[in-house]
Tab-separated table of C-alpha atoms in Angstrom:
chain	number	residue	atom	x	y	z
A	1	ARG	CA	89.107	115.053	102.243
A	2	LEU	CA	91.921	115.018	99.721
A	3	ALA	CA	91.523	115.534	95.992
A	4	CYS	CA	93.464	113.875	93.190
A	5	HIS	CA	92.255	115.641	90.073
A	6	SER	CA	91.522	114.046	86.733
A	7	PRO	CA	89.849	115.369	83.560
A	8	GLN	CA	87.091	112.855	84.325
A	9	CYS	CA	86.419	113.981	87.883
A	10	SER	CA	83.136	115.737	87.149
A	11	GLY	CA	81.615	112.925	85.121
A	12	SER	CA	80.390	109.495	86.005
A	13	ILE	CA	82.936	106.723	85.611
A	14	ARG	CA	82.293	103.198	84.531
A	15	LEU	CA	83.322	101.012	87.422
A	16	PHE	CA	84.776	97.795	86.046
A	17	ARG	CA	83.952	94.836	88.243
A	18	ILE	CA	84.344	91.090	88.305
A	19	ARG	CA	81.273	89.564	89.833
A	20	ALA	CA	81.500	86.486	92.019
A	21	ALA	CA	77.775	85.811	91.901
A	22	ALA	CA	76.582	87.665	88.805
A	23	ALA	CA	78.248	88.279	85.481
A	24	ALA	CA	76.397	91.388	84.283
A	25	ASP	CA	78.057	94.803	84.687
A	26	ASP	CA	76.441	98.151	85.354
A	27	ALA	CA	77.811	100.840	83.026
A	28	GLY	CA	77.976	104.621	82.781
A	29	GLU	CA	79.795	107.011	80.450
A	30	ALA	CA	82.427	109.561	81.392
A	31	ALA	CA	81.555	113.114	80.450
A	32	GLU	CA	83.893	115.121	78.232
A	33	THR	CA	85.649	117.974	80.024
A	34	PRO	CA	88.504	120.360	79.127
A	35	THR	CA	92.035	119.010	79.415
A	36	LEU	CA	94.652	120.673	81.596
A	37	TYR	CA	98.235	120.566	80.399
A	38	GLY	CA	101.358	120.389	82.546
A	39	ASP	CA	101.575	119.112	86.096
A	40	TRP	CA	97.953	118.863	87.261
A	41	ARG	CA	99.001	118.557	90.926
A	42	GLU	CA	101.081	121.727	90.882
A	43	PHE	CA	98.381	123.526	88.900
A	44	ARG	CA	95.564	122.830	91.368
A	45	ALA	CA	97.694	123.252	94.476
A	46	LYS	CA	98.772	126.683	93.215
A	47	LEU	CA	95.164	127.724	92.662
A	48	VAL	CA	94.284	126.784	96.216
A	49	ALA	CA	97.383	128.446	97.659
A	50	ASP	CA	96.783	131.640	95.666
A	51	ALA	CA	93.276	131.797	97.064
A	52	GLY	CA	94.765	131.828	100.555
A	53	LYS	CA	92.714	128.837	101.635
A	54	VAL	CA	95.491	126.495	102.680
A	55	ASN	CA	98.826	126.884	104.421
A	56	TRP	CA	100.364	123.511	103.658
A	57	ALA	CA	103.740	124.166	105.235
A	58	SER	CA	102.121	124.255	108.661
A	59	ARG	CA	100.142	121.073	108.039
A	60	VAL	CA	102.979	118.759	107.032
A	61	SER	CA	103.571	116.171	109.741
A	62	GLU	CA	107.267	116.008	110.616
A	63	GLU	CA	106.857	112.472	111.929
A	64	ASN	CA	105.215	111.285	108.705
A	65	SER	CA	107.843	113.082	106.649
A	66	ARG	CA	110.672	111.291	108.445
A	67	LEU	CA	108.951	107.942	107.970
A	68	LEU	CA	108.416	108.615	104.266
A	69	GLN	CA	112.076	109.541	103.839
A	70	VAL	CA	112.983	106.088	105.107
A	71	GLN	CA	110.346	104.207	103.118
A	72	ASN	CA	110.466	106.130	99.839
A	73	PRO	CA	113.155	108.857	99.573
A	74	SER	CA	112.155	109.718	95.996
A	75	LEU	CA	108.541	110.376	96.957
A	76	ALA	CA	109.608	112.249	100.075
A	77	SER	CA	111.609	114.678	97.937
A	78	GLU	CA	108.500	115.800	96.049
A	79	GLU	CA	106.601	118.892	97.092
A	80	THR	CA	103.332	118.506	98.970
A	81	TRP	CA	100.464	118.615	96.479
A	82	ALA	CA	97.416	117.080	98.168
A	83	HIS	CA	94.856	119.592	99.389
A	84	ALA	CA	91.534	119.638	101.161
A	85	THR	CA	88.255	120.102	99.294
A	86	THR	CA	84.749	120.908	100.453
A	87	GLN	CA	83.074	118.446	98.088
A	88	PRO	CA	83.742	114.811	97.121
A	89	GLU	CA	85.379	114.285	93.728
A	90	VAL	CA	86.074	111.227	91.597
A	91	GLY	CA	89.708	110.239	92.094
A	92	GLY	CA	89.846	111.968	95.462
A	93	LEU	CA	90.400	110.394	98.858
A	94	LEU	CA	87.952	110.420	101.733
A	95	LEU	CA	89.739	110.428	105.082
A	96	ALA	CA	87.650	109.488	108.108
A	97	THR	CA	87.785	112.135	110.817
A	98	SER	CA	88.012	111.511	114.534
A	99	ASP	CA	84.320	112.490	114.699
A	100	GLY	CA	83.426	109.876	112.083
A	101	PRO	CA	82.350	107.092	114.469
A	102	ALA	CA	79.940	109.412	116.285
A	103	VAL	CA	78.531	110.931	113.091
A	104	LEU	CA	78.110	107.554	111.352
A	105	SER	CA	77.083	105.711	114.537
A	106	THR	CA	79.659	102.995	113.828
A	107	ASP	CA	83.378	102.491	114.328
A	108	LYS	CA	83.715	100.346	111.191
A	109	TYR	CA	85.328	103.212	109.339
A	110	TRP	CA	87.777	104.345	112.023
A	111	GLN	CA	90.819	105.830	110.227
A	112	ALA	CA	89.349	104.703	106.901
A	113	VAL	CA	90.913	105.873	103.641
A	114	VAL	CA	88.496	105.626	100.712
A	115	LEU	CA	89.247	106.174	97.019
A	116	LEU	CA	86.180	107.653	95.332
A	117	VAL	CA	85.726	105.952	91.946
A	118	GLN	CA	82.237	107.191	91.095
A	119	HIS	CA	80.330	110.312	92.128
A	120	SER	CA	77.186	111.815	90.626
A	121	PRO	CA	73.802	113.153	91.774
A	122	ALA	CA	72.573	109.550	91.727
A	123	GLY	CA	75.127	108.433	94.297
A	124	SER	CA	78.755	107.571	94.976
A	125	VAL	CA	80.998	104.507	95.058
A	126	GLY	CA	84.366	104.177	96.789
A	127	LEU	CA	86.953	101.560	97.710
A	128	LEU	CA	88.375	101.201	101.210
A	129	LEU	CA	92.138	101.193	100.713
A	130	ASN	CA	93.353	100.230	104.189
A	131	ARG	CA	91.329	97.161	105.135
A	132	PRO	CA	93.379	94.091	104.079
A	133	SER	CA	91.803	90.694	104.727
A	134	GLY	CA	93.553	87.466	105.633
A	135	LEU	CA	92.664	85.884	102.297
A	136	LYS	CA	94.561	85.591	99.024
A	137	LEU	CA	92.904	85.715	95.602
A	138	GLY	CA	93.880	82.181	94.610
A	139	ILE	CA	91.750	79.150	95.384
A	140	GLY	CA	92.995	76.901	98.169
A	141	ARG	CA	94.665	77.194	101.529
A	142	ALA	CA	94.661	80.794	102.782
A	143	GLY	CA	92.748	81.712	99.624
A	144	LEU	CA	89.202	81.949	98.360
A	145	LYS	CA	86.949	78.916	98.530
A	146	PHE	CA	85.357	79.638	95.160
A	147	GLY	CA	86.115	80.681	91.608
A	148	ILE	CA	85.152	84.200	90.589
A	149	ILE	CA	82.332	84.057	88.053
A	150	GLY	CA	83.003	86.181	85.008
A	151	ALA	CA	86.738	86.532	85.671
A	152	PRO	CA	89.072	86.233	82.654
A	153	ALA	CA	90.888	82.921	82.315
A	154	GLY	CA	93.953	82.685	84.529
A	155	LEU	CA	93.081	85.587	86.838
A	156	GLN	CA	93.065	83.647	90.099
A	157	GLU	CA	96.049	81.558	89.057
A	158	THR	CA	98.159	84.547	87.982
A	159	PHE	CA	97.304	86.610	91.053
A	160	ALA	CA	96.975	83.682	93.471
A	161	ALA	CA	99.291	85.270	96.039
A	162	ASN	CA	97.658	88.719	95.947
A	163	ARG	CA	95.899	89.716	99.123
A	164	VAL	CA	92.184	90.500	98.961
A	165	TYR	CA	91.163	93.805	100.535
A	166	CYS	CA	87.754	94.631	101.946
A	167	GLY	CA	86.617	97.404	99.643
A	168	GLY	CA	83.469	98.072	101.660
A	169	MET	CA	80.460	96.505	103.295
A	170	VAL	CA	78.190	96.513	100.237
A	171	ARG	CA	78.114	93.730	97.606
A	172	GLN	CA	81.060	91.762	98.914
A	173	ASP	CA	80.379	89.211	96.175
A	174	VAL	CA	81.721	91.765	93.693
A	175	PHE	CA	85.473	92.087	93.097
A	176	HIS	CA	87.299	95.210	91.901
A	177	ILE	CA	90.835	95.619	90.546
A	178	LEU	CA	92.928	98.749	91.124
A	179	HIS	CA	96.334	99.504	89.621
A	180	GLY	CA	98.615	102.105	88.069
A	181	HIS	CA	98.817	100.947	84.444
A	182	ASN	CA	97.066	102.213	81.328
A	183	LEU	CA	95.812	98.824	80.154
A	184	GLU	CA	93.169	97.977	77.600
A	185	GLY	CA	89.760	98.107	79.213
A	186	ALA	CA	90.936	100.092	82.243
A	187	VAL	CA	89.472	103.459	83.223
A	188	GLU	CA	91.586	106.238	84.740
A	189	VAL	CA	89.891	107.672	87.834
A	190	ALA	CA	92.850	109.907	88.689
A	191	PRO	CA	96.149	110.515	86.899
A	192	GLY	CA	98.023	107.219	87.054
A	193	VAL	CA	95.252	105.396	88.937
A	194	TYR	CA	93.069	102.906	87.062
A	195	VAL	CA	90.229	100.489	87.710
A	196	GLY	CA	89.373	97.555	85.470
A	197	GLY	CA	91.248	96.027	82.555
A	198	GLU	CA	91.267	92.578	84.131
A	199	ALA	CA	91.997	90.575	80.971
A	200	ALA	CA	94.894	92.850	80.015
A	201	ALA	CA	96.201	92.668	83.579
A	202	VAL	CA	96.305	88.871	83.435
A	203	LYS	CA	98.120	88.944	80.101
A	204	ALA	CA	100.687	91.505	81.246
A	205	ALA	CA	101.379	89.858	84.605
A	206	ALA	CA	101.456	86.298	83.267
A	207	GLY	CA	103.871	87.422	80.556
A	208	GLY	CA	106.207	88.996	83.094
A	209	LEU	CA	105.640	92.525	81.791
A	210	ILE	CA	104.170	93.855	85.038
A	211	PRO	CA	104.780	92.475	88.563
A	212	THR	CA	101.689	90.926	90.097
A	213	ASP	CA	102.064	93.063	93.217
A	214	ASN	CA	101.242	96.136	91.121
A	215	PHE	CA	97.578	95.110	91.295
A	216	LYS	CA	95.220	95.261	94.250
A	217	PHE	CA	91.942	93.373	94.516
A	218	PHE	CA	88.942	94.443	96.568
A	219	CYS	CA	85.751	92.643	97.485
A	220	GLY	CA	82.786	94.887	98.145
A	221	ALA	CA	82.605	98.669	98.010
A	222	MET	CA	81.451	101.748	99.862
A	223	VAL	CA	78.155	102.939	98.400
A	224	TRP	CA	76.186	106.112	99.067
A	225	GLU	CA	72.765	106.937	97.633
A	226	GLY	CA	71.999	110.367	96.207
A	227	SER	CA	73.494	113.143	98.331
A	228	GLN	CA	74.213	110.862	101.298
A	229	LEU	CA	78.000	111.240	101.007
A	230	GLN	CA	77.854	115.027	100.829
A	231	GLN	CA	75.650	115.058	103.915
A	232	GLU	CA	78.226	112.948	105.788
A	233	VAL	CA	80.975	115.329	104.659
A	234	ASP	CA	78.964	118.340	105.814
A	235	LYS	CA	78.489	116.707	109.226
A	236	GLY	CA	82.234	116.177	109.584
A	237	ALA	CA	82.485	112.406	109.116
A	238	TRP	CA	84.986	112.787	106.231
């Protein structure tokens, strides 16, 4: 379980969605919490390190580090900041453990990486990040066979070549957009990570302001009722 902290982590987040079969959105409001100044990653990592809970130097994979140096030297030069948590948090990542298939009685989530976009006593919602499908967002060959109801004009045309990811096994008629831009209508679930803002995304991408590959689209989501996710975490699935 990795945490990416945001001032909104403790509150419920409105999950912006484009529905393929229904146009109405469910909504919630983010709670107000104190703001931390400076580098939030360094701040939280230092708190954990000072508490003596994590020895990150011993947990850095040399193989992964070498691969990252080849793929993204700039990112590889940054200090390690991700850290384990005992509880799920909005903006954090759920990493499936090797015991996950046995605990969940399914291998559907083998090596799954899930971004948690909503978490409250009522339940949790997450997006599977590493399950790309063979479909593109546009209508036609290798794409969707239908138009997305409720989508802003030009969405499927502008992002026709974008791959559709399986965000989860629940409500696969609902599409979600994830990106790294502070656009109108978007909600920040972690610093620099946003959901929603579809109309602004179309305008920015169609106008050449932001590359279309900066946006990822997901159909479906991971959904947990009540304390179900915490129970799975406690059992060692995540």
